[in-house]
Tab-separated table of C-alpha atoms in Angstrom:
chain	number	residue	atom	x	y	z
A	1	UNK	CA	-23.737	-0.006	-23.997
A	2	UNK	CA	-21.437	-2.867	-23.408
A	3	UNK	CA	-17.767	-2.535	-22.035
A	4	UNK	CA	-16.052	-2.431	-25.993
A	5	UNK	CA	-18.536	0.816	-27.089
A	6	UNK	CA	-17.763	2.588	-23.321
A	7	UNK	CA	-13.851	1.644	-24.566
A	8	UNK	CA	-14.281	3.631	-27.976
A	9	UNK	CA	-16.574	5.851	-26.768
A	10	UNK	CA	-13.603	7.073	-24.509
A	11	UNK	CA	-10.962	6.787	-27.186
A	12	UNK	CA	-12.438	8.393	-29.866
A	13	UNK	CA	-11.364	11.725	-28.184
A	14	UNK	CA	-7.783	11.220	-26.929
A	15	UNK	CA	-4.286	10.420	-28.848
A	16	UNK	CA	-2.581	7.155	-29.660
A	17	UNK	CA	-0.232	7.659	-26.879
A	18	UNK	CA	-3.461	8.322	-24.593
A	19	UNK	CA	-4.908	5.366	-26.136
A	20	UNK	CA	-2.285	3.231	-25.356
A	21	UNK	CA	-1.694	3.793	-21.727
A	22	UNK	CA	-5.611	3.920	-21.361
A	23	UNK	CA	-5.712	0.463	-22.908
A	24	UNK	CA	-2.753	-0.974	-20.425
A	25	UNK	CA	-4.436	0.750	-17.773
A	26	UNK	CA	-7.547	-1.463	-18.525
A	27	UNK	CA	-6.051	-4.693	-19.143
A	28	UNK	CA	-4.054	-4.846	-15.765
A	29	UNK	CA	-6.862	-3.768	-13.935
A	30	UNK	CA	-8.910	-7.067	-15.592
A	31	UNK	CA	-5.893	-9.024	-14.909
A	32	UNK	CA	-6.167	-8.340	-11.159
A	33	UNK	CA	-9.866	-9.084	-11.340
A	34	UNK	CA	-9.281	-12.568	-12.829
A	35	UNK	CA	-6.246	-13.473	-11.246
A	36	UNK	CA	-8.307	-13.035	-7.721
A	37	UNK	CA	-11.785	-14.474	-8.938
A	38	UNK	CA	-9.786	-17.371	-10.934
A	39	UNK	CA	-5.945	-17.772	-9.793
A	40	UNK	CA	-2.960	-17.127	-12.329
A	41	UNK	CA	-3.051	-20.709	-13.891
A	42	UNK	CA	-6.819	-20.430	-15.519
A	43	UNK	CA	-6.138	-16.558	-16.305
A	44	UNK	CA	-5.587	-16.070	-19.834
A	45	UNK	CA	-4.458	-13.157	-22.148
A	46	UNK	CA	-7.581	-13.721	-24.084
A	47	UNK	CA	-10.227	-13.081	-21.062
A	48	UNK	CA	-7.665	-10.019	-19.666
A	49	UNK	CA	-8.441	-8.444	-23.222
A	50	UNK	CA	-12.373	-9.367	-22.987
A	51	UNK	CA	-13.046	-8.036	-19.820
A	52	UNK	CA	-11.077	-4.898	-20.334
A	53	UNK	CA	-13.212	-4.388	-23.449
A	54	UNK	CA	-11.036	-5.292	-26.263
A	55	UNK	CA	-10.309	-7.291	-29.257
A	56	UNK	CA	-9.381	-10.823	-27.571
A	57	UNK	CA	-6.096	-10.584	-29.191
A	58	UNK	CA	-4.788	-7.500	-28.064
A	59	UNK	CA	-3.317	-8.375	-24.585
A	60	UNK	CA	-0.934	-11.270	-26.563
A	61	UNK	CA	0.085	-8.454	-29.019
A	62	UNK	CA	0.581	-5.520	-26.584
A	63	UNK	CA	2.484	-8.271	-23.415
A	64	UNK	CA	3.838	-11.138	-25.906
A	65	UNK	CA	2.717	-14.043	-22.987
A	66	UNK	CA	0.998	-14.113	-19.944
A	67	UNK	CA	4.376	-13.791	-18.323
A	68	UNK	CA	5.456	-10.733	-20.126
A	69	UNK	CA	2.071	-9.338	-18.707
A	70	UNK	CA	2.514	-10.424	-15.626
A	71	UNK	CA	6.239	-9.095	-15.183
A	72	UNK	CA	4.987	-5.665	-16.145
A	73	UNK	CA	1.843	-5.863	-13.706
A	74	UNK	CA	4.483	-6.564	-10.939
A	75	UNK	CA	6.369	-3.578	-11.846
A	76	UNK	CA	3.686	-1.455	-11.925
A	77	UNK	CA	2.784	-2.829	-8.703
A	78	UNK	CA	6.112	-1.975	-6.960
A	79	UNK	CA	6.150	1.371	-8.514
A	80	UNK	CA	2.407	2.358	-6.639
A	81	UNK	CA	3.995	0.804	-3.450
A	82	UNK	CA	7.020	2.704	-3.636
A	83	UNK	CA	5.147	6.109	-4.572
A	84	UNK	CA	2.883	5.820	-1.847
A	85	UNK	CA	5.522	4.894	0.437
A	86	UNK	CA	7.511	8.055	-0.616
A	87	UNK	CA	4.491	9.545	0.184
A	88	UNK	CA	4.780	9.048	3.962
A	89	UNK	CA	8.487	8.802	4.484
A	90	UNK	CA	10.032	11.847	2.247
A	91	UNK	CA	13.058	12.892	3.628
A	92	UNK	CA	12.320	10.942	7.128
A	93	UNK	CA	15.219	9.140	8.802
A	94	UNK	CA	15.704	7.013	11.460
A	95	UNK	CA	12.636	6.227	13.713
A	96	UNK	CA	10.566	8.784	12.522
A	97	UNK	CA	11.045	6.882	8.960
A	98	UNK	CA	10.449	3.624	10.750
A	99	UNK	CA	7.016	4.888	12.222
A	100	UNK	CA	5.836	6.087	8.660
A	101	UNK	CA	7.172	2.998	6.855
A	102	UNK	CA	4.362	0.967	9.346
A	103	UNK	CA	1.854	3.583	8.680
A	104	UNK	CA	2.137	3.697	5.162
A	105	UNK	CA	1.661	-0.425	4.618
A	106	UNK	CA	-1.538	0.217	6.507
A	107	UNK	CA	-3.086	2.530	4.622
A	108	UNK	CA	-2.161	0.963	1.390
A	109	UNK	CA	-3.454	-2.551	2.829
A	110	UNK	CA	-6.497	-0.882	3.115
A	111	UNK	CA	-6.591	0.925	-0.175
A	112	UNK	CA	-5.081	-1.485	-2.723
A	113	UNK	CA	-6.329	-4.910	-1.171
A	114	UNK	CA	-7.447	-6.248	-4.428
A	115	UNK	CA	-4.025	-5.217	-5.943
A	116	UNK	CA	-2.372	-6.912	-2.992
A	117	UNK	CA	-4.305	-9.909	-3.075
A	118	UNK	CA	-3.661	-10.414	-7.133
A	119	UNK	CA	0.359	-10.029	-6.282
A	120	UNK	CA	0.335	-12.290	-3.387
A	121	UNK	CA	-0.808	-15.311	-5.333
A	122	UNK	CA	1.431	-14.450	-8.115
A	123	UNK	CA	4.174	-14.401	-5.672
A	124	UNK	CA	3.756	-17.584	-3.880
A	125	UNK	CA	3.095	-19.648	-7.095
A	126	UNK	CA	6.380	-18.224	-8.409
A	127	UNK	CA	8.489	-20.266	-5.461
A	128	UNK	CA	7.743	-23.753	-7.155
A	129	UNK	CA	10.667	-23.359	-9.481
A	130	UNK	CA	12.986	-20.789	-10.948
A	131	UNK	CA	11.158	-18.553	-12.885
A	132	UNK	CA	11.278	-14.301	-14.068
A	133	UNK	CA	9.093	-13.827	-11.047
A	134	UNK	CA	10.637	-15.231	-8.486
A	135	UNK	CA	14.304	-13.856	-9.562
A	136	UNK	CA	12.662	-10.056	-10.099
A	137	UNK	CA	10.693	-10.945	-6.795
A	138	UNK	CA	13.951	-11.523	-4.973
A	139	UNK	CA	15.956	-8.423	-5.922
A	140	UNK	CA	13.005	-5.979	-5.222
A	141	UNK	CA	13.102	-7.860	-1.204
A	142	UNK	CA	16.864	-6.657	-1.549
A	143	UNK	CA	15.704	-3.186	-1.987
A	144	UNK	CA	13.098	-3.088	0.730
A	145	UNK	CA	15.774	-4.868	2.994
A	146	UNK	CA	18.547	-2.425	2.122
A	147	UNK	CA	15.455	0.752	3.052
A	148	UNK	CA	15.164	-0.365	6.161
A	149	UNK	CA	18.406	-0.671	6.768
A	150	UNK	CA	19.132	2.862	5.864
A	151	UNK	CA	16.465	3.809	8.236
A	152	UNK	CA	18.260	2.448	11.300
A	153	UNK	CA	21.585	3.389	10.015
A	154	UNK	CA	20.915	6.705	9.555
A	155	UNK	CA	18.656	6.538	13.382
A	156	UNK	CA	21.983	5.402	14.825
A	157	UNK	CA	24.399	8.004	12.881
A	158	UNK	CA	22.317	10.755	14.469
A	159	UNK	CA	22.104	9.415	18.177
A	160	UNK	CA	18.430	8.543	18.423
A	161	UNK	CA	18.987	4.697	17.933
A	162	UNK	CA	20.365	2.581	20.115
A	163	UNK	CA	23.640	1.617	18.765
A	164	UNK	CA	23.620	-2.263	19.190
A	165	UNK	CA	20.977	-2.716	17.001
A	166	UNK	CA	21.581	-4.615	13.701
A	167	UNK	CA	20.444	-2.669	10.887
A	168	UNK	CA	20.545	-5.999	8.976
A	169	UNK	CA	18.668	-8.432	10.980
A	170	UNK	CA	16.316	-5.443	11.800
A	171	UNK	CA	15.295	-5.280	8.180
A	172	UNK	CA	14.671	-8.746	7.896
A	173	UNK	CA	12.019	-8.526	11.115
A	174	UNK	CA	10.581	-5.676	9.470
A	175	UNK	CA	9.593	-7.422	6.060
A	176	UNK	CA	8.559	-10.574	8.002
A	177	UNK	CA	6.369	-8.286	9.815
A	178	UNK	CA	5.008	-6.739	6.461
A	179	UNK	CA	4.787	-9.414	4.604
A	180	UNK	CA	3.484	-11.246	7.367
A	181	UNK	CA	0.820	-8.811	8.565
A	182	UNK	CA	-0.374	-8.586	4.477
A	183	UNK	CA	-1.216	-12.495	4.386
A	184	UNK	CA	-3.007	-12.464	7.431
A	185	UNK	CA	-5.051	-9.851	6.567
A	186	UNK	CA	-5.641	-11.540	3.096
A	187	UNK	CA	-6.684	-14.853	4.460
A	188	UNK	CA	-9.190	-13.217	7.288
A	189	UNK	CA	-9.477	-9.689	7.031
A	190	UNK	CA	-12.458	-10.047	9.873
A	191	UNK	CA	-9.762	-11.328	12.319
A	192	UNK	CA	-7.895	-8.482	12.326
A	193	UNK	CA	-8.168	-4.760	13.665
A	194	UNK	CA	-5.298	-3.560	11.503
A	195	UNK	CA	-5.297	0.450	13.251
A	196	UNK	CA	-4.801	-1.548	16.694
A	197	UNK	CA	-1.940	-4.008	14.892
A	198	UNK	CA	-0.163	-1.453	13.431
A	199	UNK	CA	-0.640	0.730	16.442
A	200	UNK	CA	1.401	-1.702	18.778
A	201	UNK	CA	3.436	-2.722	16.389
A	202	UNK	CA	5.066	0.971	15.916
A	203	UNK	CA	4.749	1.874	19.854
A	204	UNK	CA	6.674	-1.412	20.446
A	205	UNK	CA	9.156	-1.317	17.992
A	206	UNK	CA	10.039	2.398	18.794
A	207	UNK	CA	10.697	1.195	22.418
A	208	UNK	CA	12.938	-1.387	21.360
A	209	UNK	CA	15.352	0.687	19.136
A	210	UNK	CA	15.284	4.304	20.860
A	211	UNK	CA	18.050	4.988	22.074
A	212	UNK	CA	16.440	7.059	25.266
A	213	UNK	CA	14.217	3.636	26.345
């Protein structure tokens, strides 16, 4: 049975609506698969809709453009990153928010690689120019900037921060860091013991801003 009769075979027993999200479900998931066996430039809508198992036309009817699909797969992207870091951090503040923050981009480093590596090249082939990407790219850095922020903010409202740390150059180490640590681990996962990274990484950087240290 090839990968269009396991596609009907599925649908034949669920609603449009079901349909639908099962079909978008499958045609990121290809994306991700060609965009890290290929790179973005030789991925097109027509192979996306092959190798999910549909009509070669359906991706440019469903997305519009490769950027329209692309767009949305970022989106969806940030929206797993920011459920799983909920996940961790709930109602966490200060450097108990900090610690989880670390812990959670480990774990999902470790369970979304694929995912991570897809985004990453879309990401730094969207800073040759101005483009959707890189604009959408640059207000979702403001949010994770402004989060960490908050963290330390909040750490130093309740006394457990020190109080000369800047909550704003703070969260701009802490996404170098993230970012960082993610394309190191993408270019030479081998050369890296991320539970030993990440270990130091939080035992150091809890030193550095408790207030008791």
């Amino acid at each position: 049975m090839n990968s269009r009769q396991t596609v009907e075979r599925v649908e034949g027993r669920m609603t449009q609506a079901e349909r639908t999200a099962l079909s978008d479900r499958l045609m990121f998931e290809a994306a991700i698969e060609l965009i890290n066996e290929h790179g973005t430039q030789k991925t097109t809508l027509k192979e996306i809709s092959e190798r999910a198992g549909y009509s070669r036309g359906l991706a440019s009817y469903r997305f519009g453009s490769k950027d329209g699909l692309i767009l949305e797969l970022f989106e969806r992207f940030d929206d797993r990153w920011k459920d799983h870091l909920h996940g961790y951090i709930g109602n966490a503040h200060g450097l108990e928010a900090v610690r989880q923050a670390a812990s959670a981009l480990r774990d999902f480093l470790k369970k979304e690689s694929g995912y991570l590596r897809a985004m990453y090249l879309l990401w730094y082939e969207s800073l040759g120019g101005d483009s959707n990407m890189r604009r959408l790219l640059a207000e979702h850095h403001d949010v994770y900037r402004h989060d960490a922020r908050s963290w330390i903010e909040q750490g130093i409202e309740i006394g457990e921060i020190k109080p000369d740390v800047d909550p704003a150059l703070f969260a701009a180490q802490y996404c170098a860091f993230s970012f960082g640590i993610v394309y190191q681990w993408l270019v030479d996962a081998q050369a890296l013991e991320l539970d030993a990274v990440f270990g130091n990484y939080i035992d150091n950087t809890i030193k550095l801003l408790a207030k008791n240290n």
